[in-house]
Amino acid sequence: MAKKVILGMSGGVDSSVSAVILKEQGYDVTGIFMKNWDEKDDDGICTAKEDYDDVRKVADSIGIDYYTVNFEKQYWDQVFTYFLDEYKKGRTPNPDVMCNQEIKFKAFLDYALKLDADYIAMGHYARVEEKNNDFYLKRGVDNSKDQTYFLSRIGQKALSKTIFPIGDIEKSKVREIAKEHNLATALKKDSTGVCFIGERNFDKFLDKYLLSKKGDIIDIDSNKKIGTHNGIIHYTLGQRKGLGIGGVGNGKPWFVAGKNLKENIVYVAQGEEHEALFTKSMIGENPFWILEKEPVFPLKCTAKFRYRQSDIPVSVYKLDNGNLKVEYDFKVKAVTPGQVAVFYDKKYCLGSCIIKDLEPLNDKYRYLNI
């Protein structure tokens, strides 16, 4: 009897091709479209409806069952409230990581197991490897698309029940398979918006939920006001675009170097190599380990502090309060509180923590991130 797999289908090409691969491998596949957000985009279009239409077309064309499950309440309670709370603290959260942890690999998994599924599947570029009854999270073959960063808080229960059908192939091959099977999503562009919320004017979106007020933009070198910001929630460390202070100073670009939530100040530094933009270590809270057991400390490994970043050699120490201190082998730019620091041992993702505090390269900038 064929093993039963419940596949999360988003209406994108990756999950569509995952369905094709699973069926060809002999699984009994059912596609489920997760409805986690009920709102039109900036153009007045309900993207969830469009995406579900694509799921229907793909499922019909390859001959699998499909339907919708509503996780809006779980998404609001477990992901979106966290997302807003982090912005209220002046931090920059990563809702995609939390969505994977709480929705796709928890609520969705629990739902699938109630349907007597043997496995769930997702269209992520990642792999699972079992060794001695431990389940390891392994990078996808396509390094440019590897998504283990976003899966870095997924534990053993989920990994033991998860298949990533496209983890072993390149994105170009995914597109080829979609075209070969005449899938409706073959030429559909990849989504770059926030998990389930989609692509939209993000500043306008945040202003709907959070009260933001204008404040001063301060040059960290002169300590003088050089502009006005539109609300501290709209700025993140290392940000260059949208500051509205071009033409000031020596002509070099300005970057966000710090935020003072209490005083409602955004600090900026001029020049991409300004030392105020760099830190030498960080403190991480809420550590999570893929194997659900702590490594031996100090841990020498590599880390990523944002998704599109090369691995950085680090040393990780456990503090008495359970937090982690992460020391970089060389200075790193724009490490951002609220984001996720993800740890790797070559091809394997070890786990992650949430970035809490930063140690500046120069102590005189310690006041910047308050």
mmCIF file of C-alpha atoms in Angstrom:
data_model
loop_
_atom_site.group_PDB
_atom_site.id
_atom_site.type_symbol
_atom_site.label_atom_id
_atom_site.label_comp_id
_atom_site.label_asym_id
_atom_site.label_seq_id
_atom_site.Cartn_x
_atom_site.Cartn_y
_atom_site.Cartn_z
ATOM 1 C CA MET A 1 0.000 0.000 0.000
ATOM 2 C CA ALA A 2 1.388 3.425 -0.986
ATOM 3 C CA LYS A 3 2.581 5.715 1.777
ATOM 4 C CA LYS A 4 0.301 8.709 2.316
ATOM 5 C CA VAL A 5 1.883 12.168 1.939
ATOM 6 C CA ILE A 6 0.161 15.487 2.656
ATOM 7 C CA LEU A 7 1.891 18.155 0.583
ATOM 8 C CA GLY A 8 1.738 21.851 1.402
ATOM 9 C CA MET A 9 0.907 23.537 -1.919
ATOM 10 C CA SER A 10 1.349 27.304 -2.173
ATOM 11 C CA GLY A 11 0.441 27.820 -5.812
ATOM 12 C CA GLY A 12 4.115 28.243 -6.704
ATOM 13 C CA VAL A 13 6.337 26.223 -9.009
ATOM 14 C CA ASP A 14 8.360 24.576 -6.218
ATOM 15 C CA SER A 15 5.424 22.903 -4.473
ATOM 16 C CA SER A 16 3.868 22.082 -7.866
ATOM 17 C CA VAL A 17 6.960 20.169 -8.960
ATOM 18 C CA SER A 18 7.147 18.559 -5.525
ATOM 19 C CA ALA A 19 3.714 17.091 -6.227
ATOM 20 C CA VAL A 20 4.902 15.699 -9.574
ATOM 21 C CA ILE A 21 8.004 14.116 -8.016
ATOM 22 C CA LEU A 22 6.100 12.551 -5.104
ATOM 23 C CA LYS A 23 3.511 11.040 -7.417
ATOM 24 C CA GLU A 24 6.197 9.637 -9.710
ATOM 25 C CA GLN A 25 7.876 8.095 -6.651
ATOM 26 C CA GLY A 26 4.665 6.177 -5.924
ATOM 27 C CA TYR A 27 3.276 8.098 -2.955
ATOM 28 C CA ASP A 28 -0.432 8.639 -2.351
ATOM 29 C CA VAL A 29 -0.362 12.458 -2.532
ATOM 30 C CA THR A 30 -2.920 14.968 -1.323
ATOM 31 C CA GLY A 31 -2.244 18.683 -1.790
ATOM 32 C CA ILE A 32 -3.329 21.131 0.878
ATOM 33 C CA PHE A 33 -3.419 24.875 0.397
ATOM 34 C CA MET A 34 -2.919 26.680 3.697
ATOM 35 C CA LYS A 35 -5.052 29.789 4.056
ATOM 36 C CA ASN A 36 -3.333 31.836 6.731
ATOM 37 C CA TRP A 37 -4.070 35.408 5.737
ATOM 38 C CA ASP A 38 -7.334 36.923 4.506
ATOM 39 C CA GLU A 39 -6.686 40.279 2.936
ATOM 40 C CA LYS A 40 -6.299 41.827 -0.490
ATOM 41 C CA ASP A 41 -2.925 43.139 -1.663
ATOM 42 C CA ASP A 42 -2.162 46.770 -2.590
ATOM 43 C CA ASP A 43 -3.914 46.343 -5.949
ATOM 44 C CA GLY A 44 -7.106 45.041 -4.358
ATOM 45 C CA ILE A 45 -6.397 41.481 -5.477
ATOM 46 C CA CYS A 46 -6.882 38.525 -3.148
ATOM 47 C CA THR A 47 -3.629 36.707 -3.854
ATOM 48 C CA ALA A 48 -4.793 33.685 -1.824
ATOM 49 C CA LYS A 49 -7.587 33.130 -4.351
ATOM 50 C CA GLU A 50 -5.170 33.386 -7.286
ATOM 51 C CA ASP A 51 -2.718 31.008 -5.640
ATOM 52 C CA TYR A 52 -5.453 28.491 -4.846
ATOM 53 C CA ASP A 53 -6.575 28.605 -8.478
ATOM 54 C CA ASP A 54 -3.041 27.624 -9.467
ATOM 55 C CA VAL A 55 -3.057 24.774 -6.933
ATOM 56 C CA ARG A 56 -6.330 23.533 -8.426
ATOM 57 C CA LYS A 57 -4.969 23.668 -11.989
ATOM 58 C CA VAL A 58 -1.778 21.793 -11.067
ATOM 59 C CA ALA A 59 -3.531 19.171 -8.937
ATOM 60 C CA ASP A 60 -6.123 18.521 -11.651
ATOM 61 C CA SER A 61 -3.471 18.228 -14.350
ATOM 62 C CA ILE A 62 -1.421 15.610 -12.498
ATOM 63 C CA GLY A 63 -4.375 13.846 -10.907
ATOM 64 C CA ILE A 64 -4.111 14.355 -7.133
ATOM 65 C CA ASP A 65 -6.698 15.376 -4.542
ATOM 66 C CA TYR A 66 -6.465 18.849 -3.048
ATOM 67 C CA TYR A 67 -8.309 21.163 -0.686
ATOM 68 C CA THR A 68 -7.873 24.171 1.596
ATOM 69 C CA VAL A 69 -7.264 24.286 5.333
ATOM 70 C CA ASN A 70 -7.684 27.520 7.278
ATOM 71 C CA PHE A 71 -4.925 28.333 9.764
ATOM 72 C CA GLU A 72 -5.683 32.065 10.014
ATOM 73 C CA LYS A 73 -6.223 32.001 13.792
ATOM 74 C CA GLN A 74 -3.020 30.054 14.426
ATOM 75 C CA TYR A 75 -1.100 32.381 12.127
ATOM 76 C CA TRP A 76 -2.433 35.463 13.882
ATOM 77 C CA ASP A 77 -1.843 34.092 17.393
ATOM 78 C CA GLN A 78 1.525 32.403 16.870
ATOM 79 C CA VAL A 79 3.201 34.422 14.117
ATOM 80 C CA PHE A 80 1.626 37.797 13.425
ATOM 81 C CA THR A 81 1.306 38.937 17.049
ATOM 82 C CA TYR A 82 4.987 38.003 17.538
ATOM 83 C CA PHE A 83 5.815 39.930 14.363
ATOM 84 C CA LEU A 84 4.060 43.091 15.636
ATOM 85 C CA ASP A 85 5.485 42.783 19.166
ATOM 86 C CA GLU A 86 9.016 42.653 17.782
ATOM 87 C CA TYR A 87 8.462 45.808 15.738
ATOM 88 C CA LYS A 88 7.053 47.539 18.834
ATOM 89 C CA LYS A 89 10.377 46.765 20.527
ATOM 90 C CA GLY A 90 12.234 48.446 17.658
ATOM 91 C CA ARG A 91 13.563 45.118 16.374
ATOM 92 C CA THR A 92 13.334 43.546 12.905
ATOM 93 C CA PRO A 93 11.718 40.097 13.141
ATOM 94 C CA ASN A 94 11.815 37.251 10.637
ATOM 95 C CA PRO A 95 8.216 36.012 10.334
ATOM 96 C CA ASP A 96 9.141 33.358 7.740
ATOM 97 C CA VAL A 97 11.214 31.480 10.335
ATOM 98 C CA MET A 98 8.396 31.691 12.877
ATOM 99 C CA CYS A 99 5.808 30.654 10.270
ATOM 100 C CA ASN A 100 7.772 27.482 9.526
ATOM 101 C CA GLN A 101 8.163 26.736 13.216
ATOM 102 C CA GLU A 102 4.557 27.358 14.267
ATOM 103 C CA ILE A 103 2.432 26.778 11.162
ATOM 104 C CA LYS A 104 3.984 24.634 8.421
ATOM 105 C CA PHE A 105 5.850 22.215 10.677
ATOM 106 C CA LYS A 106 3.554 22.304 13.694
ATOM 107 C CA ALA A 107 -0.111 23.159 13.005
ATOM 108 C CA PHE A 108 0.034 21.693 9.489
ATOM 109 C CA LEU A 109 1.973 18.637 10.665
ATOM 110 C CA ASP A 110 -0.496 17.954 13.502
ATOM 111 C CA TYR A 111 -3.385 18.290 11.053
ATOM 112 C CA ALA A 112 -1.769 15.875 8.579
ATOM 113 C CA LEU A 113 -1.061 13.282 11.277
ATOM 114 C CA LYS A 114 -4.746 13.359 12.266
ATOM 115 C CA LEU A 115 -5.458 12.359 8.665
ATOM 116 C CA ASP A 116 -3.187 9.328 9.185
ATOM 117 C CA ALA A 117 -0.519 10.730 6.882
ATOM 118 C CA ASP A 118 2.804 8.917 6.896
ATOM 119 C CA TYR A 119 4.634 12.103 5.924
ATOM 120 C CA ILE A 120 4.187 15.747 5.124
ATOM 121 C CA ALA A 121 6.084 17.364 2.256
ATOM 122 C CA MET A 122 7.079 20.933 1.429
ATOM 123 C CA GLY A 123 8.634 22.597 -1.591
ATOM 124 C CA HIS A 124 11.699 23.849 0.283
ATOM 125 C CA TYR A 125 15.276 23.607 -0.979
ATOM 126 C CA ALA A 126 16.525 21.500 1.909
ATOM 127 C CA ARG A 127 17.153 17.847 2.773
ATOM 128 C CA VAL A 128 16.658 15.518 5.722
ATOM 129 C CA GLU A 129 19.256 12.901 6.584
ATOM 130 C CA GLU A 130 18.783 10.204 9.207
ATOM 131 C CA LYS A 131 21.760 8.917 11.191
ATOM 132 C CA ASN A 132 21.419 6.671 14.236
ATOM 133 C CA ASN A 133 17.765 7.657 14.711
ATOM 134 C CA ASP A 134 18.648 11.353 14.654
ATOM 135 C CA PHE A 135 17.265 13.522 11.878
ATOM 136 C CA TYR A 136 19.646 16.118 10.473
ATOM 137 C CA LEU A 137 18.678 19.182 8.449
ATOM 138 C CA LYS A 138 20.940 19.371 5.423
ATOM 139 C CA ARG A 139 21.390 22.197 2.949
ATOM 140 C CA GLY A 140 19.701 21.902 -0.430
ATOM 141 C CA VAL A 141 21.828 20.941 -3.429
ATOM 142 C CA ASP A 142 21.169 24.336 -5.023
ATOM 143 C CA ASN A 143 23.291 26.624 -2.835
ATOM 144 C CA SER A 144 21.721 29.750 -4.281
ATOM 145 C CA LYS A 145 18.253 28.575 -3.211
ATOM 146 C CA ASP A 146 19.055 26.704 0.015
ATOM 147 C CA GLN A 147 16.310 27.459 2.572
ATOM 148 C CA THR A 148 17.681 25.842 5.708
ATOM 149 C CA TYR A 149 18.049 29.360 7.173
ATOM 150 C CA PHE A 150 14.241 29.542 7.377
ATOM 151 C CA LEU A 151 13.983 25.974 8.726
ATOM 152 C CA SER A 152 16.519 26.430 11.513
ATOM 153 C CA ARG A 153 13.935 26.077 14.305
ATOM 154 C CA ILE A 154 12.382 22.808 13.145
ATOM 155 C CA GLY A 155 12.787 19.876 15.525
ATOM 156 C CA GLN A 156 13.019 16.107 15.438
ATOM 157 C CA LYS A 157 9.302 15.295 15.353
ATOM 158 C CA ALA A 158 8.779 17.382 12.220
ATOM 159 C CA LEU A 159 11.978 16.311 10.454
ATOM 160 C CA SER A 160 11.217 12.635 11.055
ATOM 161 C CA LYS A 161 7.937 13.114 9.181
ATOM 162 C CA THR A 162 9.045 15.511 6.419
ATOM 163 C CA ILE A 163 10.031 15.021 2.789
ATOM 164 C CA PHE A 164 11.607 17.802 0.725
ATOM 165 C CA PRO A 165 11.142 16.475 -2.830
ATOM 166 C CA ILE A 166 13.170 19.204 -4.576
ATOM 167 C CA GLY A 167 16.025 19.394 -2.069
ATOM 168 C CA ASP A 168 18.230 17.246 -4.304
ATOM 169 C CA ILE A 169 17.823 19.274 -7.503
ATOM 170 C CA GLU A 170 18.671 22.701 -8.876
ATOM 171 C CA LYS A 171 16.059 25.407 -9.386
ATOM 172 C CA SER A 172 16.672 25.325 -13.146
ATOM 173 C CA LYS A 173 15.730 21.635 -13.139
ATOM 174 C CA VAL A 174 12.546 22.436 -11.203
ATOM 175 C CA ARG A 175 11.533 24.838 -13.960
ATOM 176 C CA GLU A 176 12.345 22.203 -16.592
ATOM 177 C CA ILE A 177 10.153 19.603 -14.882
ATOM 178 C CA ALA A 178 7.306 22.119 -14.626
ATOM 179 C CA LYS A 179 7.525 22.861 -18.354
ATOM 180 C CA GLU A 180 7.772 19.161 -19.283
ATOM 181 C CA HIS A 181 4.518 18.511 -17.410
ATOM 182 C CA ASN A 182 2.832 21.679 -18.721
ATOM 183 C CA LEU A 183 2.145 22.885 -15.196
ATOM 184 C CA ALA A 184 0.208 26.134 -14.858
ATOM 185 C CA THR A 185 2.942 27.448 -12.539
ATOM 186 C CA ALA A 186 5.881 26.681 -14.846
ATOM 187 C CA LEU A 187 6.588 30.350 -15.592
ATOM 188 C CA LYS A 188 5.177 31.847 -12.392
ATOM 189 C CA LYS A 189 7.689 34.112 -10.668
ATOM 190 C CA ASP A 190 8.895 33.267 -7.197
ATOM 191 C CA SER A 191 7.241 35.044 -4.298
ATOM 192 C CA THR A 192 9.459 37.460 -2.373
ATOM 193 C CA GLY A 193 6.908 38.787 0.108
ATOM 194 C CA VAL A 194 6.459 38.023 3.787
ATOM 195 C CA CYS A 195 5.270 34.469 4.427
ATOM 196 C CA PHE A 196 1.544 34.307 3.483
ATOM 197 C CA ILE A 197 1.111 38.092 3.652
ATOM 198 C CA GLY A 198 2.603 38.536 0.204
ATOM 199 C CA GLU A 199 4.230 41.367 -1.688
ATOM 200 C CA ARG A 200 2.972 44.839 -0.844
ATOM 201 C CA ASN A 201 4.030 48.312 0.303
ATOM 202 C CA PHE A 202 5.470 47.179 3.605
ATOM 203 C CA ASP A 203 5.564 50.600 5.288
ATOM 204 C CA LYS A 204 1.861 51.143 4.568
ATOM 205 C CA PHE A 205 1.121 47.629 5.776
ATOM 206 C CA LEU A 206 2.888 48.163 9.127
ATOM 207 C CA ASP A 207 1.176 51.526 9.622
ATOM 208 C CA LYS A 208 -2.192 49.743 9.541
ATOM 209 C CA TYR A 209 -1.275 47.790 12.667
ATOM 210 C CA LEU A 210 1.260 49.897 14.545
ATOM 211 C CA LEU A 211 1.223 53.546 15.537
ATOM 212 C CA SER A 212 4.380 55.189 14.246
ATOM 213 C CA LYS A 213 5.447 58.786 14.729
ATOM 214 C CA LYS A 214 8.037 60.887 13.000
ATOM 215 C CA GLY A 215 11.357 61.599 14.685
ATOM 216 C CA ASP A 216 14.894 62.810 14.166
ATOM 217 C CA ILE A 217 17.565 61.271 11.973
ATOM 218 C CA ILE A 218 20.877 61.974 13.697
ATOM 219 C CA ASP A 219 24.367 61.865 12.169
ATOM 220 C CA ILE A 220 26.425 59.786 14.605
ATOM 221 C CA ASP A 221 29.610 61.734 13.856
ATOM 222 C CA SER A 222 28.290 65.278 14.307
ATOM 223 C CA ASN A 223 25.391 64.300 16.612
ATOM 224 C CA LYS A 224 23.283 66.756 14.603
ATOM 225 C CA LYS A 225 19.855 66.286 13.097
ATOM 226 C CA ILE A 226 20.087 65.863 9.327
ATOM 227 C CA GLY A 227 16.604 64.622 8.544
ATOM 228 C CA THR A 228 13.255 63.304 9.758
ATOM 229 C CA HIS A 229 12.196 59.676 9.789
ATOM 230 C CA ASN A 230 8.652 58.383 9.231
ATOM 231 C CA GLY A 231 8.519 56.065 12.237
ATOM 232 C CA ILE A 232 11.283 53.982 13.761
ATOM 233 C CA ILE A 233 9.509 50.733 12.836
ATOM 234 C CA HIS A 234 10.235 51.442 9.156
ATOM 235 C CA TYR A 235 14.027 51.328 9.538
ATOM 236 C CA THR A 236 16.464 48.496 10.039
ATOM 237 C CA LEU A 237 20.210 48.364 10.655
ATOM 238 C CA GLY A 238 22.270 48.669 7.486
ATOM 239 C CA GLN A 239 19.355 50.152 5.521
ATOM 240 C CA ARG A 240 20.380 52.492 2.728
ATOM 241 C CA LYS A 241 17.274 53.169 0.662
ATOM 242 C CA GLY A 242 14.432 55.458 1.652
ATOM 243 C CA LEU A 243 16.295 57.624 4.172
ATOM 244 C CA GLY A 244 15.574 60.867 2.311
ATOM 245 C CA ILE A 245 18.928 62.468 3.174
ATOM 246 C CA GLY A 246 20.750 62.223 -0.141
ATOM 247 C CA GLY A 247 23.070 65.085 -0.967
ATOM 248 C CA VAL A 248 23.986 65.703 2.688
ATOM 249 C CA GLY A 249 27.605 65.469 3.772
ATOM 250 C CA ASN A 250 30.471 64.210 1.618
ATOM 251 C CA GLY A 251 28.351 62.606 -1.088
ATOM 252 C CA LYS A 252 28.770 59.026 0.131
ATOM 253 C CA PRO A 253 25.614 57.013 0.849
ATOM 254 C CA TRP A 254 24.037 57.026 4.312
ATOM 255 C CA PHE A 255 23.152 53.889 6.256
ATOM 256 C CA VAL A 256 21.085 53.224 9.370
ATOM 257 C CA ALA A 257 23.602 52.560 12.148
ATOM 258 C CA GLY A 258 21.325 52.411 15.180
ATOM 259 C CA LYS A 259 17.899 53.072 16.663
ATOM 260 C CA ASN A 260 16.893 54.548 20.018
ATOM 261 C CA LEU A 261 13.305 53.486 20.612
ATOM 262 C CA LYS A 262 12.928 55.501 23.817
ATOM 263 C CA GLU A 263 14.009 58.778 22.205
ATOM 264 C CA ASN A 264 12.522 57.869 18.789
ATOM 265 C CA ILE A 265 15.856 58.524 17.054
ATOM 266 C CA VAL A 266 17.311 56.860 13.970
ATOM 267 C CA TYR A 267 21.111 57.153 13.853
ATOM 268 C CA VAL A 268 22.872 57.148 10.501
ATOM 269 C CA ALA A 269 26.482 56.831 9.364
ATOM 270 C CA GLN A 270 27.978 57.952 6.068
ATOM 271 C CA GLY A 271 30.000 55.564 3.918
ATOM 272 C CA GLU A 272 29.532 51.815 3.593
ATOM 273 C CA GLU A 273 32.729 51.082 5.539
ATOM 274 C CA HIS A 274 31.908 53.311 8.510
ATOM 275 C CA GLU A 275 32.915 51.415 11.652
ATOM 276 C CA ALA A 276 29.567 52.138 13.343
ATOM 277 C CA LEU A 277 27.927 49.726 10.890
ATOM 278 C CA PHE A 278 30.033 46.782 12.083
ATOM 279 C CA THR A 279 29.965 44.592 15.186
ATOM 280 C CA LYS A 280 32.380 41.969 16.510
ATOM 281 C CA SER A 281 29.992 39.772 18.502
ATOM 282 C CA MET A 282 26.346 39.360 19.462
ATOM 283 C CA ILE A 283 24.148 37.932 22.195
ATOM 284 C CA GLY A 284 21.426 35.509 21.098
ATOM 285 C CA GLU A 285 18.319 34.466 23.021
ATOM 286 C CA ASN A 286 15.959 31.485 22.696
ATOM 287 C CA PRO A 287 18.545 29.078 21.250
ATOM 288 C CA PHE A 288 17.133 26.116 19.359
ATOM 289 C CA TRP A 289 19.084 23.031 18.275
ATOM 290 C CA ILE A 290 17.910 20.805 15.428
ATOM 291 C CA LEU A 291 18.917 17.619 17.257
ATOM 292 C CA GLU A 292 17.191 18.959 20.384
ATOM 293 C CA LYS A 293 20.323 18.495 22.429
ATOM 294 C CA GLU A 294 23.011 21.059 23.080
ATOM 295 C CA PRO A 295 26.344 20.890 21.284
ATOM 296 C CA VAL A 296 29.602 20.967 23.186
ATOM 297 C CA PHE A 297 30.602 24.557 24.037
ATOM 298 C CA PRO A 298 32.518 26.490 22.970
ATOM 299 C CA LEU A 299 31.181 25.599 19.531
ATOM 300 C CA LYS A 300 33.314 26.420 16.516
ATOM 301 C CA CYS A 301 31.103 26.608 13.431
ATOM 302 C CA THR A 302 29.841 29.058 10.833
ATOM 303 C CA ALA A 303 26.817 31.339 11.011
ATOM 304 C CA LYS A 304 24.505 33.391 8.862
ATOM 305 C CA PHE A 305 22.852 36.491 10.285
ATOM 306 C CA ARG A 306 20.569 36.964 7.293
ATOM 307 C CA TYR A 307 19.425 34.723 4.480
ATOM 308 C CA ARG A 308 21.473 36.130 1.596
ATOM 309 C CA GLN A 309 24.843 35.957 3.302
ATOM 310 C CA SER A 310 27.960 33.846 3.026
ATOM 311 C CA ASP A 311 28.887 31.690 6.003
ATOM 312 C CA ILE A 312 30.930 33.508 8.641
ATOM 313 C CA PRO A 313 33.273 31.573 10.967
ATOM 314 C CA VAL A 314 32.218 32.062 14.602
ATOM 315 C CA SER A 315 32.775 30.783 18.112
ATOM 316 C CA VAL A 316 29.631 30.202 20.192
ATOM 317 C CA TYR A 317 29.618 30.280 24.002
ATOM 318 C CA LYS A 318 26.779 29.496 26.386
ATOM 319 C CA LEU A 319 26.144 32.127 29.054
ATOM 320 C CA ASP A 320 24.916 31.442 32.585
ATOM 321 C CA ASN A 321 21.418 32.728 31.755
ATOM 322 C CA GLY A 322 21.077 30.305 28.823
ATOM 323 C CA ASN A 323 21.720 32.902 26.138
ATOM 324 C CA LEU A 324 24.514 32.508 23.610
ATOM 325 C CA LYS A 325 27.469 34.756 22.921
ATOM 326 C CA VAL A 326 28.574 34.560 19.302
ATOM 327 C CA GLU A 327 32.025 35.939 18.470
ATOM 328 C CA TYR A 328 32.838 36.474 14.790
ATOM 329 C CA ASP A 329 36.257 35.709 13.320
ATOM 330 C CA PHE A 330 36.101 39.080 11.549
ATOM 331 C CA LYS A 331 33.896 42.165 11.752
ATOM 332 C CA VAL A 332 30.392 41.802 10.307
ATOM 333 C CA LYS A 333 28.110 44.490 8.923
ATOM 334 C CA ALA A 334 24.443 45.094 9.753
ATOM 335 C CA VAL A 335 23.784 42.266 12.206
ATOM 336 C CA THR A 336 20.239 43.117 13.305
ATOM 337 C CA PRO A 337 18.380 42.523 16.606
ATOM 338 C CA GLY A 338 15.227 40.476 16.061
ATOM 339 C CA GLN A 339 16.697 38.590 13.124
ATOM 340 C CA VAL A 340 17.884 34.999 13.329
ATOM 341 C CA ALA A 341 21.480 33.823 13.701
ATOM 342 C CA VAL A 342 21.676 30.368 12.109
ATOM 343 C CA PHE A 343 24.535 27.956 12.807
ATOM 344 C CA TYR A 344 26.079 25.478 10.381
ATOM 345 C CA ASP A 345 28.587 22.665 10.321
ATOM 346 C CA LYS A 346 29.431 22.493 6.618
ATOM 347 C CA LYS A 347 26.338 20.991 4.922
ATOM 348 C CA TYR A 348 24.307 20.647 8.109
ATOM 349 C CA CYS A 349 22.174 23.250 9.862
ATOM 350 C CA LEU A 350 22.737 22.975 13.616
ATOM 351 C CA GLY A 351 20.100 25.399 14.883
ATOM 352 C CA SER A 352 19.633 29.077 15.598
ATOM 353 C CA CYS A 353 18.971 31.844 18.095
ATOM 354 C CA ILE A 354 17.262 35.235 17.976
ATOM 355 C CA ILE A 355 19.692 38.164 17.861
ATOM 356 C CA LYS A 356 19.240 40.258 21.010
ATOM 357 C CA ASP A 357 22.251 42.522 21.615
ATOM 358 C CA LEU A 358 25.309 43.604 19.637
ATOM 359 C CA GLU A 359 28.879 44.403 20.614
ATOM 360 C CA PRO A 360 30.074 47.253 18.419
ATOM 361 C CA LEU A 361 33.467 47.300 16.791
ATOM 362 C CA ASN A 362 34.180 50.542 18.610
ATOM 363 C CA ASP A 363 32.876 51.000 22.166
ATOM 364 C CA LYS A 364 31.934 54.619 21.521
ATOM 365 C CA TYR A 365 28.987 53.351 19.464
ATOM 366 C CA ARG A 366 27.570 51.154 22.214
ATOM 367 C CA TYR A 367 24.669 53.578 22.691
ATOM 368 C CA LEU A 368 23.378 53.060 19.152
ATOM 369 C CA ASN A 369 21.193 49.997 19.624
ATOM 370 C CA ILE A 370 18.894 50.666 22.554
#
